[in-house]
Amino acid sequence: MKSLHLGEVEYFRIPPHVTKGELELKLDQVGLASNELVMAALKEAESVHHHELPRHSGAHVLEEHIYPVARLALEYQLFQQNKGNSQFLNLSPEGIVVALQHETFDRAIITREEFDRKYSSNIGNMVWLLGDVRYLLAGARDYREKTEMKFEALKTAPWQVQVAGLADKVNNTLCLYTPPYLDDSGQPTPRMKRAIGHVVNIALPVADLVSHDFFAPMLREELDYYRKKYPHEFSHLKF
């Protein structure tokens, strides 16, 4: 099944890229550009991430990750709306806020109390479920264990958390095209092999459970691309 949201296979050969202007235009088109919470989250994301160095691709983390994840979260809501899902009759600003702020608790840059005052304890609880700090405090010993704990939590999390977590994984999987995922000869490194393994064994089963018709097909399309591009390393993959 070809995902309408990711386009042709050639899409995977270039960085995913969403500018602030493009995201704002889409938010305006669906009536969320004037929402105070969404605009506060957008401004906060820009403030937190603007100083970060460009990625290996040369793109900034805002345009290659934060904004694309938010755009995917919005597309998910529109997808559900077009299906006639009554839960999405009105678009949820919280779903966009959680996506924009999904990295907030990956490191200690703000306390829960400060975050809750800015947004709400409800949004704080959702963003906390996405943060690395929560799982490190719970005893995660390495990246794989942290990922397993996070995706186990996604199974029963509010849909806003599920969407942001899966959008994050779709975007990250799309970005395995530079060091440290490829070596000097352009072949997959052990880190890339581990990342693909995590998608197959940890993320995809959860996507099948909570988003079988949106995020799961996207992850499968990405995995199929890598399997075809690097058959020596990934032809054995079953998904």
PDB file of C-alpha atoms in Angstrom:
ATOM      1  CA  MET A   1       0.000   0.000   0.000  1.00  0.00           C
ATOM      2  CA  LYS A   2       1.470   3.313  -1.107  1.00  0.00           C
ATOM      3  CA  SER A   3       1.123   6.032   1.520  1.00  0.00           C
ATOM      4  CA  LEU A   4      -0.481   9.147   0.105  1.00  0.00           C
ATOM      5  CA  HIS A   5       1.325  11.244   2.682  1.00  0.00           C
ATOM      6  CA  LEU A   6       4.873  10.257   1.790  1.00  0.00           C
ATOM      7  CA  GLY A   7       4.651  10.343  -1.990  1.00  0.00           C
ATOM      8  CA  GLU A   8       6.833   8.288  -4.300  1.00  0.00           C
ATOM      9  CA  VAL A   9       9.800   6.210  -3.211  1.00  0.00           C
ATOM     10  CA  GLU A  10      12.114   9.012  -4.397  1.00  0.00           C
ATOM     11  CA  TYR A  11      10.909  10.995  -1.388  1.00  0.00           C
ATOM     12  CA  PHE A  12      13.166   8.887   0.804  1.00  0.00           C
ATOM     13  CA  ARG A  13      16.258  10.111  -1.024  1.00  0.00           C
ATOM     14  CA  ILE A  14      15.861  13.680   0.227  1.00  0.00           C
ATOM     15  CA  PRO A  15      15.433  15.074   3.739  1.00  0.00           C
ATOM     16  CA  PRO A  16      11.874  15.568   4.938  1.00  0.00           C
ATOM     17  CA  HIS A  17      11.551  19.325   5.156  1.00  0.00           C
ATOM     18  CA  VAL A  18       8.790  21.525   6.564  1.00  0.00           C
ATOM     19  CA  THR A  19       9.466  25.210   7.137  1.00  0.00           C
ATOM     20  CA  LYS A  20       7.812  27.278   9.826  1.00  0.00           C
ATOM     21  CA  GLY A  21       5.979  29.195   7.120  1.00  0.00           C
ATOM     22  CA  GLU A  22       4.638  26.008   5.552  1.00  0.00           C
ATOM     23  CA  LEU A  23       3.434  24.714   8.910  1.00  0.00           C
ATOM     24  CA  GLU A  24       1.813  28.052   9.779  1.00  0.00           C
ATOM     25  CA  LEU A  25       0.062  28.123   6.389  1.00  0.00           C
ATOM     26  CA  LYS A  26      -1.378  24.649   6.953  1.00  0.00           C
ATOM     27  CA  LEU A  27      -2.463  25.571  10.477  1.00  0.00           C
ATOM     28  CA  ASP A  28      -4.147  28.672   9.078  1.00  0.00           C
ATOM     29  CA  GLN A  29      -5.972  26.614   6.447  1.00  0.00           C
ATOM     30  CA  VAL A  30      -7.534  24.417   9.142  1.00  0.00           C
ATOM     31  CA  GLY A  31      -8.286  27.239  11.571  1.00  0.00           C
ATOM     32  CA  LEU A  32      -5.606  26.571  14.180  1.00  0.00           C
ATOM     33  CA  ALA A  33      -3.229  29.452  13.423  1.00  0.00           C
ATOM     34  CA  SER A  34      -5.002  31.696  15.902  1.00  0.00           C
ATOM     35  CA  ASN A  35      -5.104  29.149  18.705  1.00  0.00           C
ATOM     36  CA  GLU A  36      -3.134  30.502  21.661  1.00  0.00           C
ATOM     37  CA  LEU A  37      -1.846  27.124  22.843  1.00  0.00           C
ATOM     38  CA  VAL A  38      -0.637  26.119  19.381  1.00  0.00           C
ATOM     39  CA  MET A  39       1.078  29.451  18.791  1.00  0.00           C
ATOM     40  CA  ALA A  40       2.713  29.324  22.235  1.00  0.00           C
ATOM     41  CA  ALA A  41       4.009  25.810  21.529  1.00  0.00           C
ATOM     42  CA  LEU A  42       5.331  26.874  18.125  1.00  0.00           C
ATOM     43  CA  LYS A  43       7.141  29.857  19.635  1.00  0.00           C
ATOM     44  CA  GLU A  44       8.531  27.714  22.459  1.00  0.00           C
ATOM     45  CA  ALA A  45       9.831  25.084  20.046  1.00  0.00           C
ATOM     46  CA  GLU A  46      11.599  27.767  18.030  1.00  0.00           C
ATOM     47  CA  SER A  47      13.111  29.271  21.172  1.00  0.00           C
ATOM     48  CA  VAL A  48      14.374  25.936  22.508  1.00  0.00           C
ATOM     49  CA  HIS A  49      15.792  24.547  19.259  1.00  0.00           C
ATOM     50  CA  HIS A  50      16.931  27.581  17.249  1.00  0.00           C
ATOM     51  CA  HIS A  51      20.476  27.489  18.703  1.00  0.00           C
ATOM     52  CA  GLU A  52      21.090  23.840  17.806  1.00  0.00           C
ATOM     53  CA  LEU A  53      23.690  23.085  15.141  1.00  0.00           C
ATOM     54  CA  PRO A  54      22.505  21.834  11.727  1.00  0.00           C
ATOM     55  CA  ARG A  55      22.157  18.076  11.301  1.00  0.00           C
ATOM     56  CA  HIS A  56      24.512  16.044   9.121  1.00  0.00           C
ATOM     57  CA  SER A  57      22.190  16.741   6.196  1.00  0.00           C
ATOM     58  CA  GLY A  58      22.728  20.478   6.657  1.00  0.00           C
ATOM     59  CA  ALA A  59      19.100  21.024   7.648  1.00  0.00           C
ATOM     60  CA  HIS A  60      18.024  22.462  10.979  1.00  0.00           C
ATOM     61  CA  VAL A  61      16.297  20.210  13.507  1.00  0.00           C
ATOM     62  CA  LEU A  62      13.203  22.435  13.436  1.00  0.00           C
ATOM     63  CA  GLU A  63      12.669  22.004   9.711  1.00  0.00           C
ATOM     64  CA  GLU A  64      13.814  18.403   9.514  1.00  0.00           C
ATOM     65  CA  HIS A  65      12.156  17.054  12.644  1.00  0.00           C
ATOM     66  CA  ILE A  66      10.004  19.256  14.900  1.00  0.00           C
ATOM     67  CA  TYR A  67       7.868  20.861  12.183  1.00  0.00           C
ATOM     68  CA  PRO A  68       7.521  17.630  10.141  1.00  0.00           C
ATOM     69  CA  VAL A  69       6.355  15.732  13.244  1.00  0.00           C
ATOM     70  CA  ALA A  70       3.752  18.433  13.936  1.00  0.00           C
ATOM     71  CA  ARG A  71       2.644  18.331  10.300  1.00  0.00           C
ATOM     72  CA  LEU A  72       2.219  14.548  10.471  1.00  0.00           C
ATOM     73  CA  ALA A  73       0.166  14.933  13.653  1.00  0.00           C
ATOM     74  CA  LEU A  74      -2.084  17.384  11.840  1.00  0.00           C
ATOM     75  CA  GLU A  75      -2.360  15.133   8.781  1.00  0.00           C
ATOM     76  CA  TYR A  76      -3.414  12.287  11.064  1.00  0.00           C
ATOM     77  CA  GLN A  77      -6.291  14.343  12.425  1.00  0.00           C
ATOM     78  CA  LEU A  78      -7.381  15.341   8.917  1.00  0.00           C
ATOM     79  CA  PHE A  79      -7.150  11.687   7.855  1.00  0.00           C
ATOM     80  CA  GLN A  80      -9.458  10.665  10.701  1.00  0.00           C
ATOM     81  CA  GLN A  81     -11.790  13.561   9.925  1.00  0.00           C
ATOM     82  CA  ASN A  82     -12.017  12.502   6.270  1.00  0.00           C
ATOM     83  CA  LYS A  83     -12.851   8.954   7.402  1.00  0.00           C
ATOM     84  CA  GLY A  84     -15.825  10.388   9.259  1.00  0.00           C
ATOM     85  CA  ASN A  85     -14.443   9.689  12.722  1.00  0.00           C
ATOM     86  CA  SER A  86     -16.715  11.766  14.986  1.00  0.00           C
ATOM     87  CA  GLN A  87     -13.929  12.144  17.572  1.00  0.00           C
ATOM     88  CA  PHE A  88     -12.155  14.400  15.072  1.00  0.00           C
ATOM     89  CA  LEU A  89     -15.132  16.497  13.998  1.00  0.00           C
ATOM     90  CA  ASN A  90     -13.223  19.408  15.532  1.00  0.00           C
ATOM     91  CA  LEU A  91      -9.442  19.405  15.239  1.00  0.00           C
ATOM     92  CA  SER A  92      -7.560  19.131  18.527  1.00  0.00           C
ATOM     93  CA  PRO A  93      -5.072  21.922  19.307  1.00  0.00           C
ATOM     94  CA  GLU A  94      -3.628  19.689  22.034  1.00  0.00           C
ATOM     95  CA  GLY A  95      -2.613  17.131  19.411  1.00  0.00           C
ATOM     96  CA  ILE A  96      -0.447  19.750  17.673  1.00  0.00           C
ATOM     97  CA  VAL A  97       0.964  21.094  20.951  1.00  0.00           C
ATOM     98  CA  VAL A  98       2.045  17.626  22.079  1.00  0.00           C
ATOM     99  CA  ALA A  99       3.745  17.020  18.722  1.00  0.00           C
ATOM    100  CA  LEU A 100       5.564  20.364  18.793  1.00  0.00           C
ATOM    101  CA  GLN A 101       6.714  19.765  22.360  1.00  0.00           C
ATOM    102  CA  HIS A 102       7.432  16.032  22.132  1.00  0.00           C
ATOM    103  CA  GLU A 103      11.160  16.470  22.926  1.00  0.00           C
ATOM    104  CA  THR A 104      10.614  18.719  25.939  1.00  0.00           C
ATOM    105  CA  PHE A 105      11.394  16.030  28.510  1.00  0.00           C
ATOM    106  CA  ASP A 106      14.156  14.294  26.582  1.00  0.00           C
ATOM    107  CA  ARG A 107      16.472  16.349  28.767  1.00  0.00           C
ATOM    108  CA  ALA A 108      16.077  18.549  31.824  1.00  0.00           C
ATOM    109  CA  ILE A 109      15.401  21.917  30.199  1.00  0.00           C
ATOM    110  CA  ILE A 110      12.173  22.692  32.073  1.00  0.00           C
ATOM    111  CA  THR A 111      10.437  21.245  35.124  1.00  0.00           C
ATOM    112  CA  ARG A 112       7.044  19.600  34.998  1.00  0.00           C
ATOM    113  CA  GLU A 113       5.647  22.384  37.159  1.00  0.00           C
ATOM    114  CA  GLU A 114       6.877  25.090  34.790  1.00  0.00           C
ATOM    115  CA  PHE A 115       5.558  23.249  31.761  1.00  0.00           C
ATOM    116  CA  ASP A 116       2.150  22.645  33.355  1.00  0.00           C
ATOM    117  CA  ARG A 117       1.829  26.336  34.163  1.00  0.00           C
ATOM    118  CA  LYS A 118       2.495  27.232  30.535  1.00  0.00           C
ATOM    119  CA  TYR A 119       0.095  24.730  29.006  1.00  0.00           C
ATOM    120  CA  SER A 120      -1.872  22.544  31.440  1.00  0.00           C
ATOM    121  CA  SER A 121      -1.305  19.503  33.600  1.00  0.00           C
ATOM    122  CA  ASN A 122      -3.189  17.424  31.024  1.00  0.00           C
ATOM    123  CA  ILE A 123      -0.809  18.404  28.223  1.00  0.00           C
ATOM    124  CA  GLY A 124       2.098  18.052  30.645  1.00  0.00           C
ATOM    125  CA  ASN A 125       1.081  14.475  31.421  1.00  0.00           C
ATOM    126  CA  MET A 126       0.945  13.637  27.718  1.00  0.00           C
ATOM    127  CA  VAL A 127       4.296  15.208  26.850  1.00  0.00           C
ATOM    128  CA  TRP A 128       5.883  13.529  29.873  1.00  0.00           C
ATOM    129  CA  LEU A 129       4.950  10.125  28.402  1.00  0.00           C
ATOM    130  CA  LEU A 130       7.080  10.953  25.346  1.00  0.00           C
ATOM    131  CA  GLY A 131      10.182  12.152  27.174  1.00  0.00           C
ATOM    132  CA  ASP A 132      13.356  10.149  27.701  1.00  0.00           C
ATOM    133  CA  VAL A 133      13.659  11.430  31.273  1.00  0.00           C
ATOM    134  CA  ARG A 134      10.555   9.499  32.360  1.00  0.00           C
ATOM    135  CA  TYR A 135      11.993   6.169  31.222  1.00  0.00           C
ATOM    136  CA  LEU A 136      15.503   6.843  32.484  1.00  0.00           C
ATOM    137  CA  LEU A 137      14.035   7.581  35.901  1.00  0.00           C
ATOM    138  CA  ALA A 138      12.060   4.337  35.612  1.00  0.00           C
ATOM    139  CA  GLY A 139      15.294   2.393  35.171  1.00  0.00           C
ATOM    140  CA  ALA A 140      15.902   2.142  31.412  1.00  0.00           C
ATOM    141  CA  ARG A 141      19.517   1.008  31.036  1.00  0.00           C
ATOM    142  CA  ASP A 142      20.057   1.697  27.341  1.00  0.00           C
ATOM    143  CA  TYR A 143      18.420   3.070  24.197  1.00  0.00           C
ATOM    144  CA  ARG A 144      16.666  -0.165  23.299  1.00  0.00           C
ATOM    145  CA  GLU A 145      15.166  -0.591  26.754  1.00  0.00           C
ATOM    146  CA  LYS A 146      14.044   3.032  26.818  1.00  0.00           C
ATOM    147  CA  THR A 147      12.404   2.584  23.394  1.00  0.00           C
ATOM    148  CA  GLU A 148      10.668  -0.621  24.508  1.00  0.00           C
ATOM    149  CA  MET A 149       9.292   1.095  27.613  1.00  0.00           C
ATOM    150  CA  LYS A 150       8.129   4.131  25.641  1.00  0.00           C
ATOM    151  CA  PHE A 151       6.285   2.109  23.005  1.00  0.00           C
ATOM    152  CA  GLU A 152       4.736  -0.130  25.645  1.00  0.00           C
ATOM    153  CA  ALA A 153       3.354   3.046  27.222  1.00  0.00           C
ATOM    154  CA  LEU A 154       2.015   4.195  23.834  1.00  0.00           C
ATOM    155  CA  LYS A 155      -0.319   1.203  23.672  1.00  0.00           C
ATOM    156  CA  THR A 156      -2.619   2.675  26.317  1.00  0.00           C
ATOM    157  CA  ALA A 157      -1.707   6.365  26.044  1.00  0.00           C
ATOM    158  CA  PRO A 158      -4.094   9.109  24.861  1.00  0.00           C
ATOM    159  CA  TRP A 159      -4.298   9.301  21.080  1.00  0.00           C
ATOM    160  CA  GLN A 160      -2.356  12.604  21.071  1.00  0.00           C
ATOM    161  CA  VAL A 161       0.608  10.789  22.633  1.00  0.00           C
ATOM    162  CA  GLN A 162       0.330   7.827  20.272  1.00  0.00           C
ATOM    163  CA  VAL A 163       0.276  10.141  17.258  1.00  0.00           C
ATOM    164  CA  ALA A 164       3.245  12.243  18.363  1.00  0.00           C
ATOM    165  CA  GLY A 165       5.262   9.138  19.268  1.00  0.00           C
ATOM    166  CA  LEU A 166       4.588   7.420  15.955  1.00  0.00           C
ATOM    167  CA  ALA A 167       5.109  10.606  13.926  1.00  0.00           C
ATOM    168  CA  ASP A 168       8.456  10.977  15.678  1.00  0.00           C
ATOM    169  CA  LYS A 169       9.417   7.418  14.705  1.00  0.00           C
ATOM    170  CA  VAL A 170       8.279   7.846  11.086  1.00  0.00           C
ATOM    171  CA  ASN A 171      10.352  11.011  10.779  1.00  0.00           C
ATOM    172  CA  ASN A 172      13.411   9.534  12.480  1.00  0.00           C
ATOM    173  CA  THR A 173      13.278   6.435  10.291  1.00  0.00           C
ATOM    174  CA  LEU A 174      13.105   8.622   7.207  1.00  0.00           C
ATOM    175  CA  CYS A 175      16.320  10.365   8.291  1.00  0.00           C
ATOM    176  CA  LEU A 176      18.690   7.379   8.221  1.00  0.00           C
ATOM    177  CA  TYR A 177      20.617   8.752   5.255  1.00  0.00           C
ATOM    178  CA  THR A 178      23.714  10.383   6.786  1.00  0.00           C
ATOM    179  CA  PRO A 179      26.450   9.572   9.314  1.00  0.00           C
ATOM    180  CA  PRO A 180      26.327   7.965  11.821  1.00  0.00           C
ATOM    181  CA  TYR A 181      23.870   5.689  10.025  1.00  0.00           C
ATOM    182  CA  LEU A 182      25.945   5.343   6.841  1.00  0.00           C
ATOM    183  CA  ASP A 183      29.682   4.808   6.654  1.00  0.00           C
ATOM    184  CA  ASP A 184      32.117   6.560   4.315  1.00  0.00           C
ATOM    185  CA  SER A 185      31.200   4.210   1.487  1.00  0.00           C
ATOM    186  CA  GLY A 186      27.489   4.870   1.924  1.00  0.00           C
ATOM    187  CA  GLN A 187      26.677   1.525   3.509  1.00  0.00           C
ATOM    188  CA  PRO A 188      24.619   0.946   6.678  1.00  0.00           C
ATOM    189  CA  THR A 189      26.508   1.117   9.951  1.00  0.00           C
ATOM    190  CA  PRO A 190      25.705  -1.022  13.021  1.00  0.00           C
ATOM    191  CA  ARG A 191      23.788   1.970  14.395  1.00  0.00           C
ATOM    192  CA  MET A 192      21.528   2.015  11.345  1.00  0.00           C
ATOM    193  CA  LYS A 193      20.976  -1.726  11.622  1.00  0.00           C
ATOM    194  CA  ARG A 194      19.965  -1.303  15.263  1.00  0.00           C
ATOM    195  CA  ALA A 195      17.616   1.554  14.350  1.00  0.00           C
ATOM    196  CA  ILE A 196      15.906  -0.504  11.645  1.00  0.00           C
ATOM    197  CA  GLY A 197      15.641  -3.417  14.068  1.00  0.00           C
ATOM    198  CA  HIS A 198      13.922  -1.200  16.611  1.00  0.00           C
ATOM    199  CA  VAL A 199      11.375  -0.113  14.004  1.00  0.00           C
ATOM    200  CA  VAL A 200      10.593  -3.699  12.981  1.00  0.00           C
ATOM    201  CA  ASN A 201      10.509  -5.249  16.435  1.00  0.00           C
ATOM    202  CA  ILE A 202       9.322  -2.416  18.690  1.00  0.00           C
ATOM    203  CA  ALA A 203       7.605   0.421  16.823  1.00  0.00           C
ATOM    204  CA  LEU A 204       5.767  -1.395  14.025  1.00  0.00           C
ATOM    205  CA  PRO A 205       3.812  -3.794  16.269  1.00  0.00           C
ATOM    206  CA  VAL A 206       2.510  -0.803  18.225  1.00  0.00           C
ATOM    207  CA  ALA A 207       1.693   1.079  15.010  1.00  0.00           C
ATOM    208  CA  ASP A 208      -0.272  -1.973  13.817  1.00  0.00           C
ATOM    209  CA  LEU A 209      -2.183  -1.932  17.088  1.00  0.00           C
ATOM    210  CA  VAL A 210      -3.070   1.762  17.345  1.00  0.00           C
ATOM    211  CA  SER A 211      -2.741   3.146  13.796  1.00  0.00           C
ATOM    212  CA  HIS A 212      -2.999   0.298  11.297  1.00  0.00           C
ATOM    213  CA  ASP A 213      -4.224   2.494   8.440  1.00  0.00           C
ATOM    214  CA  PHE A 214      -2.011   5.584   8.833  1.00  0.00           C
ATOM    215  CA  PHE A 215       1.336   5.260  10.584  1.00  0.00           C
ATOM    216  CA  ALA A 216       1.811   1.506  10.119  1.00  0.00           C
ATOM    217  CA  PRO A 217       1.723   1.760   6.284  1.00  0.00           C
ATOM    218  CA  MET A 218       4.193   4.649   6.450  1.00  0.00           C
ATOM    219  CA  LEU A 219       6.663   2.645   8.520  1.00  0.00           C
ATOM    220  CA  ARG A 220       6.299  -0.351   6.198  1.00  0.00           C
ATOM    221  CA  GLU A 221       6.957   1.828   3.168  1.00  0.00           C
ATOM    222  CA  GLU A 222      10.109   3.171   4.787  1.00  0.00           C
ATOM    223  CA  LEU A 223      11.282  -0.302   5.752  1.00  0.00           C
ATOM    224  CA  ASP A 224      10.588  -1.582   2.254  1.00  0.00           C
ATOM    225  CA  TYR A 225      12.715   1.222   0.827  1.00  0.00           C
ATOM    226  CA  TYR A 226      15.702   0.310   3.032  1.00  0.00           C
ATOM    227  CA  ARG A 227      15.255  -3.393   2.327  1.00  0.00           C
ATOM    228  CA  LYS A 228      15.423  -2.762  -1.415  1.00  0.00           C
ATOM    229  CA  LYS A 229      18.229  -0.215  -1.240  1.00  0.00           C
ATOM    230  CA  TYR A 230      20.439  -2.338   1.041  1.00  0.00           C
ATOM    231  CA  PRO A 231      19.421  -5.962   0.316  1.00  0.00           C
ATOM    232  CA  HIS A 232      22.640  -7.434   1.706  1.00  0.00           C
ATOM    233  CA  GLU A 233      21.833  -6.064   5.172  1.00  0.00           C
ATOM    234  CA  PHE A 234      18.031  -6.025   5.211  1.00  0.00           C
ATOM    235  CA  SER A 235      16.642  -8.588   2.736  1.00  0.00           C
ATOM    236  CA  HIS A 236      15.913 -10.920   5.657  1.00  0.00           C
ATOM    237  CA  LEU A 237      13.533  -8.482   7.325  1.00  0.00           C
ATOM    238  CA  LYS A 238       9.938  -9.618   7.776  1.00  0.00           C
ATOM    239  CA  PHE A 239       7.308  -6.943   8.335  1.00  0.00           C
TER     240      PHE A 239
END
